[in-house]
């Protein structure tokens, strides 16, 4: 890593985000994070130096001011609203606002402040049966929609983008309702975990490999 640089991370309070924040702080970066008004920031209260927290009020103007104040060398966009394959109509506003509107506000604020390095996060769910594009659910469709928005900014401005599309992840301090967490809790509590016959395939990536992918993408992006 390159020391004494500023990195801005959205979605930092999530599983991947907390690991990425710690990694960049250990690498000598000044880390800035953007959170929602009701975000859980207990993890960050233990960090005394090198971390700055900004609360986004939902407006483009507020994001412009945040980006202008930070002037980050690199922005890593992890923030998203998630829904499974059977989303409810109540999820639609959150999906569109978090996965399309917020990202568009963010890159617009970057362009207006001459911040050009951006790592976006997509999902393998955009590629059902390994097709070029076939969304499994509305969540993956909104991730694709934002990727299409990014294409405009890449072609019309000096924005430089790498999109990393993630599979399922696992690792230490994972509090999500995921397979390895369910297995761990079943063992810990001596309970039977009901599962399918196990005939389906699942791709799972260790968190350290995910963090390395982001940091290497950032180095590669800023080296261009």
Backbone as a ProteinNet text record, in pm:
[ID]
protein_1_A
[PRIMARY]
XXXXXXXXXXXXXXXXXXXXXXXXXXXXXXXXXXXXXXXXXXXXXXXXXXXXXXXXXXXXXXXXXXXXXXXXXXXXXXXXXXXXXXXXXXXXXXXXXXXXXXXXXXXXXXXXXXXXXXXXXXXXXXXXXXXXXXXXXXXXXXXXXXXXXXXXXXXXXXXXXXXXXXXXXXXXXXXXXXXXXXXXXXXXXXXXXXXXXXXXXXXXXXXXXXXXXXXXXXXXXXXX
[TERTIARY]
82	0	86.6	25.3	93.3	49.5	142.7	110.3	60.8	-9.7	-57	-146.7	-231.8	-336.2	-471.8	-569.4	-705.8	-788	-857.1	-949.9	-1087.4	-1188.7	-1326.5	-1397.5	-1464.2	-1533	-1679.3	-1769.2	-1911	-1945.1	-2049.2	-2083.2	-1979.9	-1910.3	-1798.6	-1842.2	-1966.8	-2011.6	-2049.4	-2046.5	-2076.1	-1957.9	-1978.2	-1873.8	-1746.7	-1759.3	-1642.2	-1585.4	-1673.6	-1629.7	-1542.2	-1580	-1500.5	-1361	-1352.4	-1221.1	-1139.2	-1204.4	-1133.4	-1084.4	-1165.3	-1124	-999.3	-1002.8	-887.2	-762.3	-778.2	-664.8	-601.7	-684.1	-629.5	-566.2	-625.5	-564.1	-427.6	-418.5	-291	-188.5	-237.2	-147.6	-104.8	-147.8	-103.7	-195.2	-309.1	-404.9	-484	-530.2	-635	-767.1	-854.7	-977.5	-1098	-1181.5	-1306.3	-1421.1	-1526.3	-1641.9	-1768.4	-1862.1	-1992.8	-2095.7	-2176.1	-2276.9	-2414.4	-2516.5	-2652.9	-2678	-2779.1	-2805.7	-2825.5	-2881.1	-2908.8	-2810.8	-2698.3	-2600.7	-2538.7	-2505.5	-2437.5	-2287.4	-2236.2	-2094.3	-2015.9	-2069.9	-2001.9	-1861.1	-1843.9	-1713.2	-1608.2	-1647.6	-1551.2	-1517.1	-1596.6	-1570.4	-1439.7	-1391.9	-1266	-1143.8	-1165.2	-1053.7	-1028.8	-909.9	-880.9	-817.6	-743	-673.3	-689.8	-687.3	-684.2	-819.2	-928.6	-1061.3	-1153.7	-1226.3	-1320	-1455.6	-1562.7	-1696.7	-1784.2	-1853.6	-1945.3	-2083.7	-2186	-2322.8	-2389.1	-2442.8	-2507.4	-2656.5	-2707.8	-2848.9	-2940.2	-2882.5	-2963.1	-2959.3	-2900.2	-2900.9	-2770.1	-2779.6	-2660.4	-2570.5	-2631.5	-2553.9	-2467.4	-2522.7	-2447.8	-2328.9	-2349.7	-2238.4	-2132	-2175.1	-2079.1	-1989.9	-2051	-1974.1	-1878.6	-1924.1	-1838.4	-1717.1	-1740.9	-1630.5	-1536.5	-1590.6	-1507.9	-1419.3	-1472.9	-1397.9	-1288	-1319	-1221.4	-1120	-1167.8	-1088.6	-1009	-1080.8	-1012.3	-933.5	-827.5	-751.5	-825.9	-903.5	-972.3	-1104.5	-1209.9	-1340.2	-1375.8	-1410.1	-1452.9	-1599.8	-1681.7	-1826.8	-1879.9	-1908.6	-1963.1	-2110	-2156.7	-2291.6	-2396.4	-2493.5	-2601.1	-2715.8	-2833.1	-2948.9	-2971.8	-2982.9	-2990	-3132	-3168	-3294.8	-3272.6	-3337	-3318.8	-3407.3	-3414	-3483.2	-3632.9	-3687.8	-3831	-3855.8	-3809	-3823.6	-3971.2	-3998.5	-4133.6	-4143.5	-4264.9	-4278.4	-4230.4	-4229.7	-4179.5	-4029.1	-3959.2	-3813.4	-3772.7	-3866	-3829.3	-3764.2	-3821.7	-3764.6	-3621.2	-3597.6	-3462.8	-3364	-3407.5	-3319.5	-3278.1	-3374.3	-3344.2	-3264.5	-3303.3	-3234	-3089.9	-3070.1	-2936.1	-2845.5	-2900.8	-2817	-2800.9	-2889.1	-2878	-2860.7	-2954.5	-2951.2	-2826.9	-2799.1	-2684.3	-2553.1	-2535.4	-2412.7	-2399.4	-2511.1	-2507.5	-2475.2	-2534.8	-2501.2	-2352	-2300.2	-2160.6	-2065.4	-2086.2	-1992.8	-2008.9	-2130.2	-2147.8	-2068.6	-2074.6	-1996.9	-1847.2	-1804.4	-1663.6	-1620.2	-1697.1	-1662.6	-1654.4	-1748.6	-1752.1	-1636.4	-1573.7	-1459	-1328.6	-1329.9	-1210.9	-1148.1	-1232.4	-1189.1	-1222.8	-1123.7	-1148.8	-1132.2	-1086	-1062.6	-1173.4	-1241.9	-1362.9	-1367.1	-1380.9	-1401.2	-1545.9	-1616	-1756.3	-1769.9	-1881.1	-1905.5	-2030.4	-2012.6	-2124.7	-2144.8	-2222.4	-2252	-2253.4	-2214.9	-2221.8	-2365.5	-2459.5	-2601.1	-2647.8	-2560.8	-2593.1	-2576.5	-2524.5	-2485.7	-2539.1	-2669.3	-2730.1	-2685.5	-2642.1	-2591.7	-2478	-2396.4	-2277.7	-2309.2	-2428.6	-2464.1	-2401.7	-2383.3	-2327.2	-2408.8	-2538.8	-2625.2	-2757	-2786.4	-2913.4	-2934.8	-3011.8	-3023.7	-3107	-3058.1	-3129.9	-3246.5	-3230.6	-3331.3	-3326.4	-3417.9	-3422	-3295.3	-3242.1	-3115.6	-3006.8	-2988.5	-2883.4	-2916.3	-3044.2	-3082.3	-3046.5	-3062.9	-3025.1	-2874.2	-2801	-2654.8	-2610.6	-2676.4	-2646.8	-2686.8	-2798.3	-2844.1	-2741.5	-2684.6	-2583.1	-2456.2	-2421	-2305	-2326.2	-2449.2	-2480	-2469.3	-2509.7	-2492.7	-2344.4	-2263.5	-2119.3	-2060	-2113.5	-2062.5	-2071.5	-2179.9	-2193.3	-2081.1	-2057.1	-1955.1	-1815.2	-1789.8	-1658.6	-1635.8	-1740.6	-1725.8	-1731.5	-1801.1	-1822.6	-1730.6	-1662.4	-1578.3	-1444.1	-1363.4	-1233.8	-1240.7	-1362.1	-1378.1	-1316.3	-1237.5	-1175.8	-1235.5	-1284	-1362.8	-1313.9	-1311.5	-1301.7	-1419.9	-1493.3	-1604.6	-1565.2	-1574.4	-1548.8	-1682.6	-1705.9	-1831	-1806.7	-1875.8	-1846.8	-1937.3	-1878.7	-1954.5	-1980.5	-2031.4	-2051.2	-1914.7	-1913.3	-1788.8	-1803.8	-1689.9	-1691.5	-1560.9	-1558.8	-1436.1	-1464	-1359.4	-1373.8	-1467.9	-1535.5	-1623.9	-1743.8	-1783.2	-1899.1	-2024.4	-2113	-2235.4	-2358.5	-2337.8	-2450.8	-2509.3	-2628.1	-2697.4	-2654.3	-2523.7	-2464.4	-2431.1	-2394.7	-2378.2	-2280.2	-2158.8	-2059.4	-2099.7	-2167.2	-2216	-2323.9	-2412.5	-2517.2	-2456.9	-2355.7	-2288.7	-2219.2	-2151.1	-2081.3	-2179	-2291.1	-2389.4	-2456	-2476.6	-2536.3	-2444.2	-2314	-2216	-2206.8	-2201.5	-2188.2	-2306.8	-2425.2	-2546.9	-2595.4	-2515.8	-2548.6	-2688.9	-2715.8	-2845.9	-2828.8	-2933.2	-2932.4	-2966.8	-2889.8	-2915.7	-2979.8	-3102.2	-3171.3	-3115.2	-3076.5	-3015.9	-3072.3	-3041.5	-3080.2	-2990.3	-3018	-2931	-2787.8	-2760.5	-2623.8	-2583.1	-2678.6	-2647.7	-2611.3	-2644.3	-2614.3	-2469.5	-2418.2	-2283.1	-2289.1	-2190.5	-2183.1	-2038	-2015.4	-1881.2	-1867.9	-1769.1	-1747.7	-1602.9	-1583.1	-1449.6	-1412.6	-1291.5	-1244.8	-1223.2	-1254.7	-1254.5	-1117.1	-1009	-874.9	-850.2	-901.8	-885.9	-969.4	-1085.2	-1168.7	-1099.8	-1046.8	-976.5	-855.8	-782.3	-667.9	-711.6	-826.1	-877	-904.9	-966	-994.6	-867.1	-775.5	-653.6	-569	-560.3	-485.3	-552.4	-686.5	-758.3	-731.7	-726.6	-697.9	-559.3	-460.1	-322.1	-315.8	-378.2	-376.7	-447.7	-559.2	-636.9	-558.6	-496.1	-425.4	-291.1	-244	-115.1	-130.3	-254.7	-276.8	-261.2
-119.6	0	126.3	238	366	442.5	482.9	545.9	688.2	736.7	874.5	912.8	822.1	852	836.9	904.2	898.9	799.6	710.4	620.7	640.2	646.1	657	525.8	471.7	343.7	361.8	322.8	316.8	173.1	157.2	22.1	-34.4	52.8	9.3	-69.2	-57.3	-128.2	-273.7	-316	-453.9	-545.8	-673.5	-774	-743.6	-722.4	-692.5	-556	-460	-324.1	-313.7	-381.1	-371.9	-429.9	-539.9	-598.4	-505.8	-440.9	-351.8	-227.1	-173.3	-57.2	-91.1	-204.3	-244.9	-262.5	-321.3	-345.7	-215	-119.8	8.1	88.7	83.8	151.9	91.4	-40.3	-107.6	-74.9	-40.5	-6.2	139.3	217.7	356.1	457.3	414.1	505.5	581.3	700.2	767.9	720.3	666.6	604.4	690	716.2	788.7	694.5	698.8	614.7	699.9	660.6	725.2	626.8	672.9	586.1	651.5	569.7	620	669.4	754.7	807.2	699.6	583.5	479.1	361.2	380.8	272.6	233.4	107.6	56.1	83.7	174.3	211.1	169.8	75.5	32.3	-19.6	-90.7	-145.5	-35.3	81.3	188.2	271.1	256.7	334.3	293.2	172.1	124.9	177.8	237.2	287.5	432.6	462.6	595.1	690.3	639.5	728.4	680.8	776.3	744.9	722.2	728.9	699.9	819.4	856.7	967.7	921.3	956.6	909	1025.5	1006	1105.9	1043.3	1118.5	1071.6	1137.4	1054.5	1105.4	1124.8	1244	1273.2	1238.1	1178.6	1135.5	1227.6	1345.6	1440.9	1438.2	1478.6	1490.2	1601.5	1710.2	1824.1	1783.4	1700.8	1654.4	1568.7	1481.9	1399.9	1485.9	1587.6	1679.7	1741.8	1788.1	1850.9	1752.2	1627.7	1525.7	1496.8	1476.5	1448	1567.4	1686.9	1807.9	1818.5	1782.5	1790.1	1684.8	1563.1	1453.7	1460.4	1483.3	1474.3	1342.2	1229.5	1099.6	1063.6	988.5	935.1	818.2	747.2	627.3	614.6	577.8	550.9	404.2	333.3	194	187.4	142.8	146.7	7.2	-15.1	-142.6	-132	-9.9	8.9	-43.9	-115.4	-169.6	-213.6	-216.9	-276.1	-412.8	-514.4	-652.1	-705.7	-788.4	-861.2	-995.8	-1100.8	-1231.6	-1245.6	-1365.5	-1386.6	-1361.4	-1359.7	-1336.5	-1204.3	-1094.1	-964.2	-926.4	-843.1	-791.6	-651.1	-607.8	-476.5	-365.7	-393.1	-292.7	-271.1	-365.1	-353.4	-263.8	-233.5	-169.3	-33	50.7	184.1	175.9	86.9	73	21.7	-75.7	-131.6	-25.7	49.4	151.3	266.5	310.3	422.9	387.5	271.9	233.6	188.4	112.6	48.2	128.7	224.6	304.8	453.5	510.2	654.3	695.7	626.5	665.7	656.4	549.2	534.8	644	681	787	921	948.4	1070.6	1073.7	959.4	949.9	979.2	915.4	936.8	1077.6	1132.8	1270.8	1365.9	1343.4	1425.3	1408.2	1286.9	1263.3	1341	1331.8	1399.6	1550.6	1605.4	1750.1	1798	1705	1739.4	1681.5	1636.2	1583.9	1467.1	1378	1252.5	1142.9	1067	982.7	832.4	785.2	641.7	578.8	480.7	426.3	274.6	202.2	57.4	28.9	-31.2	-65.2	-212.3	-246	-383.8	-438.1	-545	-613.8	-748.9	-833.8	-964.6	-1071	-1189.5	-1301.8	-1330.8	-1282.2	-1304	-1227.8	-1146	-1080.1	-1176.5	-1298	-1389	-1529.6	-1543.7	-1676.1	-1768.7	-1888.2	-1989.2	-1934.7	-1845.9	-1789.3	-1709	-1657.4	-1574.2	-1435.6	-1365.4	-1230.9	-1142	-1153.6	-1085	-1159.4	-1206.3	-1270.5	-1260.8	-1160.7	-1135.6	-1241.4	-1286.9	-1385.9	-1321.9	-1193.6	-1126.3	-976.2	-902.8	-758.1	-691.7	-744.3	-691.7	-693.2	-806.1	-815.2	-729.5	-709.6	-621.5	-476.2	-434	-297.3	-278.7	-383	-374	-356.7	-426	-410.7	-271.6	-221.4	-88.3	17.8	6.6	104	87.6	-35.2	-56.7	12.2	10.5	80	231.6	281.6	425.2	460.2	374.9	399	408.7	330.9	333.9	474.7	543.6	682.1	768.4	759.8	844	810.1	683	643.2	703	703.8	753.7	906.9	970.1	1114.5	1196.6	1132.4	1205.2	1133.6	1180.6	1116.9	1008.9	966.8	863.8	731.9	669.6	539.4	437.8	325.8	232.4	89	15.7	-130.6	-183.6	-278.6	-342.6	-485	-516.2	-651.4	-717.7	-832.6	-904.5	-1021.3	-1015.9	-1107.1	-1229.4	-1339.5	-1458.5	-1452.6	-1559.2	-1564.6	-1555.3	-1493.2	-1475	-1533.2	-1559.5	-1610	-1571.5	-1580.3	-1551	-1509	-1469.5	-1430.8	-1312	-1310.7	-1199.9	-1183.1	-1289.6	-1284.8	-1308.9	-1210	-1221.2	-1243.5	-1262.4	-1278.9	-1419.9	-1434.1	-1563.6	-1647.8	-1678.1	-1750.9	-1894.8	-1977.8	-2120.9	-2153.5	-2097.8	-2134.4	-2085.2	-1970.4	-1920.7	-2013.4	-2059.8	-2152.8	-2284.2	-2333.3	-2457.1	-2437.6	-2326.1	-2297.8	-2291.6	-2221	-2207.6	-2340.9	-2423.4	-2554.8	-2642.1	-2636.3	-2712.6	-2659.6	-2526.6	-2462.9	-2494.8	-2495.9	-2516.7	-2661.3	-2749.6	-2891.2	-2913	-2845	-2855.7	-2905.5	-2970	-3018.8	-2904.6	-2892	-2789.7	-2856.8	-2819.8	-2876.3	-2816.7	-2905.1	-2860.1	-2940.1	-2894.6	-2967	-3090	-3177.7	-3294.4	-3259.2	-3132.1	-3091.5	-3114.9	-3119.5	-3147.1	-3021.1	-2902.8	-2779.2	-2736.9	-2653.1	-2599.4	-2460.3	-2426.3	-2292.6	-2247.4	-2124.3	-2065.9	-1977	-2003.4	-1926.2	-1878.8	-1749.3	-1689.5	-1640	-1671.3	-1628.2	-1477.6	-1413.7	-1267.8	-1207.5	-1273.1	-1219.1	-1208.6	-1304.8	-1300	-1186.8	-1161.2	-1050.7	-917.1	-902	-778.2	-757.9	-864.3	-853.1	-810.2	-859.5	-821.4	-671.9	-618	-473.8	-390.1	-428.3	-349.1	-356	-473.5	-485.2	-408.2	-409.4	-332	-183.1	-138	3.3	43.1	-38.2	-10	-6.8	-102.7	-110.3	10.4	49.5	161	291.5	316.2	442.8	447.2	330.4	325.8	363.8	366.2	395.1	544.1
0	0	0	-38.4	-39.9	84.2	169.1	295.7	277.8	383.4	392.7	276.1	238.6	142.3	208	148.2	199.6	119.2	188.6	122.4	185.4	103.6	150.4	123.6	225.3	213.6	250.8	160.6	195.4	233.4	313.5	358.7	453.6	524.7	608.6	730.8	772.6	892.2	864.9	738.3	704	726.3	702.2	726.3	647	516.8	434.6	471.5	494.3	522.9	646.4	755	877.5	857.6	783.5	754.5	664.9	570.6	479.8	551.9	641.7	721.8	801.8	870	951	864.9	748.4	659.7	612.3	572.5	525.7	639.1	756.6	870.9	902.4	900.1	924.9	817	696.5	586.8	585.2	683.8	693.8	626.7	578.2	516.1	622.4	587.2	660.8	600.9	683.8	635.7	673.7	574.5	595.3	560.1	638.5	608.6	607.2	522	515.7	569	664.9	725.3	716.5	730.2	740.6	882.8	903.2	1038.8	1144.6	1107.7	1206.1	1196.3	1131.3	1116.3	1250.4	1263.4	1382.7	1368.8	1450.9	1440.7	1566.7	1642.3	1765	1736.5	1624.5	1589.1	1580.3	1530.6	1504.3	1627.9	1734.1	1855.1	1921.5	1890.5	1949.4	1875.3	1758	1676.7	1712.3	1761.6	1816.6	1716.3	1619.3	1526.2	1382.4	1290.8	1148.5	1084.1	1162.5	1109.4	1130.2	1023.3	1029.7	976.7	1048.4	1016.6	972.4	859.7	805.8	793.9	831.7	819.6	699.5	611	488.8	513.8	482.3	507.2	389.8	284.3	171.7	51.3	64.6	-45.9	-124.3	-251	-334.3	-282.3	-234.9	-184.1	-65.1	22.9	138.4	97.5	-0.9	-49.9	-116.6	-190.5	-251.9	-144.5	-35.8	72.2	138	155.5	216.9	128.4	0.3	-91.9	-101.3	-103.8	-109.6	13.6	129.2	254.2	259.9	215.5	223.7	110.9	-9.9	-133.3	-134.7	-132.3	-119.8	-244.6	-225.4	-337.7	-401.8	-322	-369	-295.5	-369.5	-309.1	-333.9	-226.5	-236.6	-197	-289.6	-270.6	-239.3	-110.2	-64.2	-23.8	1.6	54.1	-42.8	10.9	-71.7	18.1	-40.3	26.6	-34.3	50.3	1.4	12.7	-83.9	-80.5	-146.7	-95.8	-157.7	-280.9	-333.7	-460.4	-451.8	-332.1	-315.7	-243.8	-304.3	-239.9	-225.4	-127.8	-106.9	-165.9	-195.2	-257.3	-164.8	-33.2	61.4	47.6	-17.2	-33.4	-149.4	-240.6	-366.1	-344.5	-260.3	-238.4	-187.2	-89.7	-34.4	-138.1	-219.3	-321.1	-422.8	-471.9	-573	-512.2	-393.4	-330.3	-295.5	-233.5	-187.7	-301.5	-395.8	-496.3	-624.5	-647.9	-770.1	-736.8	-660.9	-634.1	-555.5	-445.5	-362.8	-440.5	-515.4	-593.7	-698.6	-761.9	-862.9	-798.1	-684.7	-611.4	-577	-537.1	-495.5	-610.5	-725.3	-836.1	-894.5	-890	-934.5	-845.6	-715.3	-622	-645	-678	-707.8	-831.1	-937.6	-1062	-1041	-965.4	-942.9	-856.3	-782.4	-697.7	-750.5	-875.6	-942.3	-866.4	-815.8	-754.8	-854.4	-898.4	-1015	-997.1	-882	-867.3	-782.9	-840.9	-780.7	-798.4	-685.5	-690.3	-655.4	-749	-731.6	-693.1	-630.4	-589.2	-657.8	-733.2	-795	-730.5	-794.7	-738.3	-847.7	-810.8	-904.8	-945.4	-865.9	-896	-1020.5	-1076.9	-1204.5	-1322	-1293.6	-1401.9	-1377.7	-1374.6	-1357.2	-1470.3	-1431	-1524.6	-1611.6	-1553.2	-1618.6	-1745.1	-1754	-1868.7	-1853.4	-1966.7	-1961.1	-1869.9	-1876.5	-1780.1	-1769.2	-1649.5	-1620.3	-1470.2	-1424.7	-1280.5	-1209.5	-1096.7	-1017.7	-942.8	-906.1	-824.7	-851.5	-791	-811.6	-757.6	-647.6	-593.9	-700.1	-767	-868.9	-990.3	-1018.7	-1129.1	-1098.4	-972.1	-936.5	-937.4	-903.5	-911.7	-1056.7	-1148.3	-1290.5	-1338.6	-1290.1	-1330.6	-1292.5	-1173.8	-1134.1	-1216.5	-1249.8	-1336.9	-1471.7	-1522.6	-1647.5	-1630.8	-1514.4	-1485.4	-1485.8	-1425.8	-1422.6	-1562.4	-1655.3	-1791.9	-1851.3	-1821.4	-1867.9	-1811.5	-1681.9	-1618.6	-1669.8	-1694.7	-1747.6	-1885.9	-1967.6	-2104.4	-2112.7	-2018.9	-2028.2	-1938.5	-1841.6	-1747.3	-1733.5	-1637	-1614	-1505.7	-1468	-1366.2	-1412.8	-1325.4	-1353.7	-1257.5	-1311.2	-1230.7	-1248.1	-1136.8	-1138.3	-1059.3	-1116.9	-1046.7	-1009.5	-880.9	-831.7	-802.7	-863.7	-843.8	-748.1	-636.8	-527.3	-525.4	-479.6	-443.8	-292.9	-236.1	-91.7	-21.8	94.9	169.7	310.2	373.4	510.9	577.5	709.7	782.7	925.9	999.3	1140.5	1157.8	1271.2	1310.8	1217.4	1153.2	1064.5	1148.4	1153	1232.2	1144.9	1015.4	924.2	934.3	883.2	887.2	767.4	762.5	650.4	690.9	591.2	612.9	725.4	719.9	821.2	959.4	965.4	1093.7	1148.8	1060.4	1102.7	1152.5	1081.2	1123.6	1258.1	1273.9	1400.4	1516.4	1495	1602.6	1635.2	1532.3	1556.3	1641.3	1610.9	1688.4	1831	1841.7	1973.1	2062.8	2004.4	2082.7	2079.7	2016.3	2007.9	1951.2	1840.2	1775	1631.9	1581.7	1444	1348.9	1241.7	1140.6	1019.4	988.9	874.6	746.4	653.3	528.9	411.8	291	170.4	155.4	60.3	39.7	2	-31.7	-63.5	-206.4	-295.2	-435.7	-514	-461.3	-531.8	-506.9	-595.7	-582	-521.4	-441.4	-383.3	-384.7	-426.8	-426.2	-303.7	-220.8	-97.9	-94.6	-69.4	-72.7	67	110.8	242.7	244.9	356.6	366	336.2	375.7	346.8	196.7	122	-23.5	-83.7	-26.6	-72.9	-45.1	75.2	110.7	19.3	-7.7	-98.7	-238.3	-281.5	-413.6	-419.8	-315.2	-313.4	-306.5	-219	-207	-332.4	-393.7	-518.4	-631.6	-634	-734.5	-717.4	-592.2	-566.2	-611.5	-580.9	-626.3	-778	-841.6	-987.6	-1049.4	-989.6	-1042	-1033.4	-918.6	-897.7	-967.9	-1013.7	-1085	-1229.9	-1281	-1422.3	-1451.1
[MASK]
++++++++++++++++++++++++++++++++++++++++++++++++++++++++++++++++++++++++++++++++++++++++++++++++++++++++++++++++++++++++++++++++++++++++++++++++++++++++++++++++++++++++++++++++++++++++++++++++++++++++++++++++++++++++++++++++

